[in-house]
Coordinates of C-alpha atoms and ligand atoms in Angstrom, one line a residue:
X1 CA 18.7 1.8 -1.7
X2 CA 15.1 3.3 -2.5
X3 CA 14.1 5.9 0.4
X4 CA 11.3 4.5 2.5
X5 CA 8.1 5.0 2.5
X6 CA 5.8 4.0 5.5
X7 CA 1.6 4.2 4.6
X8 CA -1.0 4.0 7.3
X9 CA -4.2 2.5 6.5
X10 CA -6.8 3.5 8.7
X11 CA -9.5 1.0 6.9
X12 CA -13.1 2.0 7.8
X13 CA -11.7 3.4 11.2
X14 CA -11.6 6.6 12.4
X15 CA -13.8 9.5 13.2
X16 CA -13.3 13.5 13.4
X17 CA -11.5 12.7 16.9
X18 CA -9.5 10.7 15.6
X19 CA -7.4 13.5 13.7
X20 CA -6.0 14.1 17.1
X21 CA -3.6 11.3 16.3
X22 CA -2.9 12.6 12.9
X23 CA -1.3 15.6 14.7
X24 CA 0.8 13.8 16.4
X25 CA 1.8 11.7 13.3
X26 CA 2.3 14.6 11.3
X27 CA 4.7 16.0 14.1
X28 CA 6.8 13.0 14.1
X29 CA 6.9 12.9 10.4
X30 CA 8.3 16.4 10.4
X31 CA 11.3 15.0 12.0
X32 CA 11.8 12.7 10.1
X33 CA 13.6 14.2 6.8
X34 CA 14.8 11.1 5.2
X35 CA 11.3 8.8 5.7
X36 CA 8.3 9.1 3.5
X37 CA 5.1 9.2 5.1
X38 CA 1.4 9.1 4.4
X39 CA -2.0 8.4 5.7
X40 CA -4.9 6.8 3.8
X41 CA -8.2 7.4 6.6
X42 CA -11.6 7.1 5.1
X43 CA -12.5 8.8 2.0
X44 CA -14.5 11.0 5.0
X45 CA -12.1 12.4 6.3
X46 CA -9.5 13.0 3.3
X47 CA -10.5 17.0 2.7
X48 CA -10.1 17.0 7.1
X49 CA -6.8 15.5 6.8
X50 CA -5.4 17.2 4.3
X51 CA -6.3 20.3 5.8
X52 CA -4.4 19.7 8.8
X53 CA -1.9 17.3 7.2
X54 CA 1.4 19.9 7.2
X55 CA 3.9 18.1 4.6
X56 CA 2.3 14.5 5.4
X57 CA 0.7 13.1 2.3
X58 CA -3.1 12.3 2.5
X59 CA -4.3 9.5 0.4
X60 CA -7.6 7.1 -0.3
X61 CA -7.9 3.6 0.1
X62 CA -10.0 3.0 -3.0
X63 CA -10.5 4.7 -6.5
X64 CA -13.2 4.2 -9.4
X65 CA -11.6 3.5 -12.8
X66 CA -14.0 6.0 -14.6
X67 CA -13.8 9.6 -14.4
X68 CA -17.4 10.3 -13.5
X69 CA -20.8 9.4 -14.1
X70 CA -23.7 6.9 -12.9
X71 CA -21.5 4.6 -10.5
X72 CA -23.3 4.8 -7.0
X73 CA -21.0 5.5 -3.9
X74 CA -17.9 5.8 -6.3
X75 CA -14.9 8.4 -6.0
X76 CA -13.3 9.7 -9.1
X77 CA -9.2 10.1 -8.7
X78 CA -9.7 14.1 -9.7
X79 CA -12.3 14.1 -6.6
X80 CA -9.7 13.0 -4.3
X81 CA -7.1 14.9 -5.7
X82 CA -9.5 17.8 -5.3
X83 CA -9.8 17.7 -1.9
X84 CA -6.2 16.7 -0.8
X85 CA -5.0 13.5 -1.8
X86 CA -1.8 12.7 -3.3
X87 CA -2.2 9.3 -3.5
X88 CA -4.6 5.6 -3.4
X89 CA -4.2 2.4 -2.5
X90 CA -5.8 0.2 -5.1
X91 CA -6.4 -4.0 -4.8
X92 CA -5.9 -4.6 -1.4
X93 CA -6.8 -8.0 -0.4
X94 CA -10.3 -7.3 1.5
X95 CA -11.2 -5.3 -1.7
X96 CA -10.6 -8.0 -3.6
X97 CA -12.2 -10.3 -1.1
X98 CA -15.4 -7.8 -0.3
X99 CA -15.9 -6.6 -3.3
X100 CA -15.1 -9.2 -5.6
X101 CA -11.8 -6.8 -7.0
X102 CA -10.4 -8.4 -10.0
X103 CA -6.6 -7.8 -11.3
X104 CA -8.1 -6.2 -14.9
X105 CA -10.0 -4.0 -13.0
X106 CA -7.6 -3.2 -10.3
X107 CA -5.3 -2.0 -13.3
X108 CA -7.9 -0.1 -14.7
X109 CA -8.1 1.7 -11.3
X110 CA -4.4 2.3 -11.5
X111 CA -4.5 3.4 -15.0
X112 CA -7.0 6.4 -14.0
X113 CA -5.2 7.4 -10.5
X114 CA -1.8 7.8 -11.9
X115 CA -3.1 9.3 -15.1
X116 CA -4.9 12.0 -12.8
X117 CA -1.4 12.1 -10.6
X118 CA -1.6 10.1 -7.5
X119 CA 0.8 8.2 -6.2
X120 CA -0.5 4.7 -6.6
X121 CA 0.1 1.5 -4.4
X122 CA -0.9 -1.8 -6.1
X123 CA -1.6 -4.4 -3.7
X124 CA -0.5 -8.1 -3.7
X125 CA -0.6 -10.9 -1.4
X126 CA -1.4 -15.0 -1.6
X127 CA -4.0 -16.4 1.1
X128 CA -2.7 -19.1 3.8
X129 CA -3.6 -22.0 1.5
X130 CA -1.8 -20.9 -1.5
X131 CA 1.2 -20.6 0.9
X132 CA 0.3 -24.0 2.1
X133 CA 0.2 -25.5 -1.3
X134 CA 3.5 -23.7 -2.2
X135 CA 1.7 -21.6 -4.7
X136 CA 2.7 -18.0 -3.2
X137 CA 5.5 -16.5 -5.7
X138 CA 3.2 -18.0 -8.4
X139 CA -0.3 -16.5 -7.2
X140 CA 1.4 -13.0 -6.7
X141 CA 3.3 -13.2 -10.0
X142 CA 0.2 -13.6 -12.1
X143 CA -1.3 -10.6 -9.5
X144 CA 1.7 -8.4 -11.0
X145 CA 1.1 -9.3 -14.4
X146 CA -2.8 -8.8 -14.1
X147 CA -2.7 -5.6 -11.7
X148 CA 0.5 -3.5 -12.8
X149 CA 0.2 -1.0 -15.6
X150 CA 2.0 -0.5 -18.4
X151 CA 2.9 2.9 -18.1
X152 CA 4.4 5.0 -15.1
X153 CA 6.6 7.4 -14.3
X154 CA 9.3 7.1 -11.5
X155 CA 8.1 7.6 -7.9
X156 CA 4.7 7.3 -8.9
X157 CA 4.4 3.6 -8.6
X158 CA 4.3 1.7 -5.5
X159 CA 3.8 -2.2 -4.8
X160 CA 2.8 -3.7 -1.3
X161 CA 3.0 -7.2 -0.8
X162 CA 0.6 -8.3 2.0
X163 CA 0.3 -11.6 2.8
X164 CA -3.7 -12.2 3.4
X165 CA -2.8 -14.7 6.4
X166 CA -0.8 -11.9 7.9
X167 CA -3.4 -9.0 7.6
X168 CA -5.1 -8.3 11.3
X169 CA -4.0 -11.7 12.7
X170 CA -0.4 -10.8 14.6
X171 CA 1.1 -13.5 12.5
X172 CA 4.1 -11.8 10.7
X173 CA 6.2 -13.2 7.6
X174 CA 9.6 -14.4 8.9
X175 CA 12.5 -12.1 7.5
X176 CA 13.0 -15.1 5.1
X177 CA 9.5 -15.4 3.5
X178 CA 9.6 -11.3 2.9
X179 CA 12.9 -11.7 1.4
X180 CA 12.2 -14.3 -0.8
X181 CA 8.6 -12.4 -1.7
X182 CA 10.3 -9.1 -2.4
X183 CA 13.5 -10.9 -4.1
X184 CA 10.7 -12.4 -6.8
X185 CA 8.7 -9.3 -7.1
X186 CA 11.6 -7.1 -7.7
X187 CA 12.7 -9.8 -10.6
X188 CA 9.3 -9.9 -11.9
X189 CA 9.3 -5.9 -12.2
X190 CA 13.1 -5.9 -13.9
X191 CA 11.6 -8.6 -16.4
X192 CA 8.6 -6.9 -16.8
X193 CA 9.7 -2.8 -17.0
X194 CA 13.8 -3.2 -17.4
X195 CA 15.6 -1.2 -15.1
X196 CA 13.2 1.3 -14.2
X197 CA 11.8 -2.2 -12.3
X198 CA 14.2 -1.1 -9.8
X199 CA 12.9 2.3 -8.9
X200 CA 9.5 0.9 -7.7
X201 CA 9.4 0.9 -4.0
X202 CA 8.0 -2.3 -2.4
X203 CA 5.9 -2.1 0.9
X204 CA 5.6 -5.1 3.0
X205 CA 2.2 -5.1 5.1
X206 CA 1.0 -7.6 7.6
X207 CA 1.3 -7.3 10.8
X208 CA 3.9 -4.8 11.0
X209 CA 4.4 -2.9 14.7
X210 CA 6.8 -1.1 16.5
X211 CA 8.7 -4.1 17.7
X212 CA 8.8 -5.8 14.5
X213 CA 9.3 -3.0 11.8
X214 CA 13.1 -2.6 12.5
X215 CA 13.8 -6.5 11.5
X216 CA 11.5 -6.2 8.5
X217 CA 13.0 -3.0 7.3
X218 CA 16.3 -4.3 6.8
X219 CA 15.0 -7.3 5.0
X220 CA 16.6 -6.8 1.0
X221 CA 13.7 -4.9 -1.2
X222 CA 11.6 -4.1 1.8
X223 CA 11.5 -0.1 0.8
X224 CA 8.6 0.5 3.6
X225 CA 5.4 -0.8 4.8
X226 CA 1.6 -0.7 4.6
X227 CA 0.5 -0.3 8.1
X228 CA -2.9 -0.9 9.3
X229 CA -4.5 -1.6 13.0
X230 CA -0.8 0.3 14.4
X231 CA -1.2 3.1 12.4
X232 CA -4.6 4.1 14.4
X233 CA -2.5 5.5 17.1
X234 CA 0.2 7.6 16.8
X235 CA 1.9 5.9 19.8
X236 CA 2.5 2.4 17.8
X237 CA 2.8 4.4 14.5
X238 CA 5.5 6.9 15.5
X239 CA 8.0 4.4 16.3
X240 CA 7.1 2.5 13.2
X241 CA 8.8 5.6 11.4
X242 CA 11.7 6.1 13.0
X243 CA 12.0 2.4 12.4
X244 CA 12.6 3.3 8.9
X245 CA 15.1 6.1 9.0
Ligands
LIG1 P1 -2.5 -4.8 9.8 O1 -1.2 -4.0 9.9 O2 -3.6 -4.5 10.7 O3 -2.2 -6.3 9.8 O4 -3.1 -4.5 8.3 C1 -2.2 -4.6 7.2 C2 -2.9 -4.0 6.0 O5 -3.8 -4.6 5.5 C3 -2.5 -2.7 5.6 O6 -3.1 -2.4 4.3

């Protein structure tokens, strides 16, 4: 079994104040030896976070593919390593929704954040009619073929399957859906990379609170989750991460 690891994403939530509740997180976290844990605020408050962050890892949500130059509002991956993050969260769904994120250059992204040394997290997930139309193993298989890089090194690599239709709406994949998600993924990855396939940790996200992360967690190839409205406050996060010990 591949240790845990349980990600906040705080979206484009969170203020100053709010750091108050990373305290708190970072606290619990400290107890919590045998969990992994991060939080991935608004590149704003990365450098804040980091500063106060004790052993939690501080990531971003988002990454340009290019080092530098003339890209307008863009953050290099040395720029957030530079002020305290350890790892990004590239392709999640409302990227690719919002900003019109395609796989080539959501691997392109990846490419640049682990070549700098970030932890990366490719995202992955099918909308409610591709489940409907019993296209969901195929739409995220050809999102692993187009996202995933090449080349990695263990730990480094991190996959989250988040099921669109589960994202902000309450509506959680049954233990059976996830299982048979994750079951397909990890295949896909030992086709794909041989057995280091098996060392990628795979994050479910959707949905996931304190009084469903227990259940989820001890669904087969669930090795964490991708938190986002419960990870605002430390109160619904915490137990999320004892969840996982
Ligand atoms: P919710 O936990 O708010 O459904 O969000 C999940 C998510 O998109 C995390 O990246």
């Amino acid at each position: 079994m591949l240790r845990k690891l349980v990600v906040g994403n705080w979206k484009m939530n969170g203020s100053l104040a709010q750091l108050a509740e990373l305290s708190a997180i970072v606290e619990a976290a400290r107890g919590r030896a045998d969990v992994d844990v991060a939080v991935c605020p608004p590149a704003t408050l990365i450098a804040h976070a980091a500063a106060q962050a004790g052993g939690l890892a501080i990531g971003a949500q988002d990454v340009h593919c290019n080092p530098h130059g003339a890209h307008t509002g863009c953050v290099s991956a040395a720029m957030l390593k530079e002020v305290g993050a350890s790892l990004v969260i590239v392709g999640h769904s409302e990227r690719r929704q919002d900003q019109r994120e395609r796989d080539e250059e959501i691997r392109a992204k990846a490419e640049a954040a682990l070549a700098a040394g970030l932890q990366t997290i490719v995202c992955v997930g099918e909308s409610d009619p591709d489940r409907q139309a019993g296209r969901a193993v195929e739409v995220v298989t050809n999102q692993l073929l187009g996202s995933l890089p090449d080349s990695w090194s263990v730990g480094e690599l991190v996959l989250a399957y988040e099921p669109i239709w589960a994202i902000g709406t309450g509506k959680v994949a049954t233990p059976a859906d996830v299982a048979e998600m994750h079951a397909a993924i990890r295949r896909n990855l030992a086709q794909r990379f041989g057995e280091r396939g098996a060392s990628i940790r795979i994050l479910y996200g959707g949905s996931v609170k304190a009084d469903n992360a227990a259940e989820l967690f001890a669904v087969p190839d669930v090795d964490g989750a991708l938190v986002g409205g419960a990870s605002l406050s430390a109160a619904q996060f915490v137990p999320i991460i004892q969840a996982a010990g």
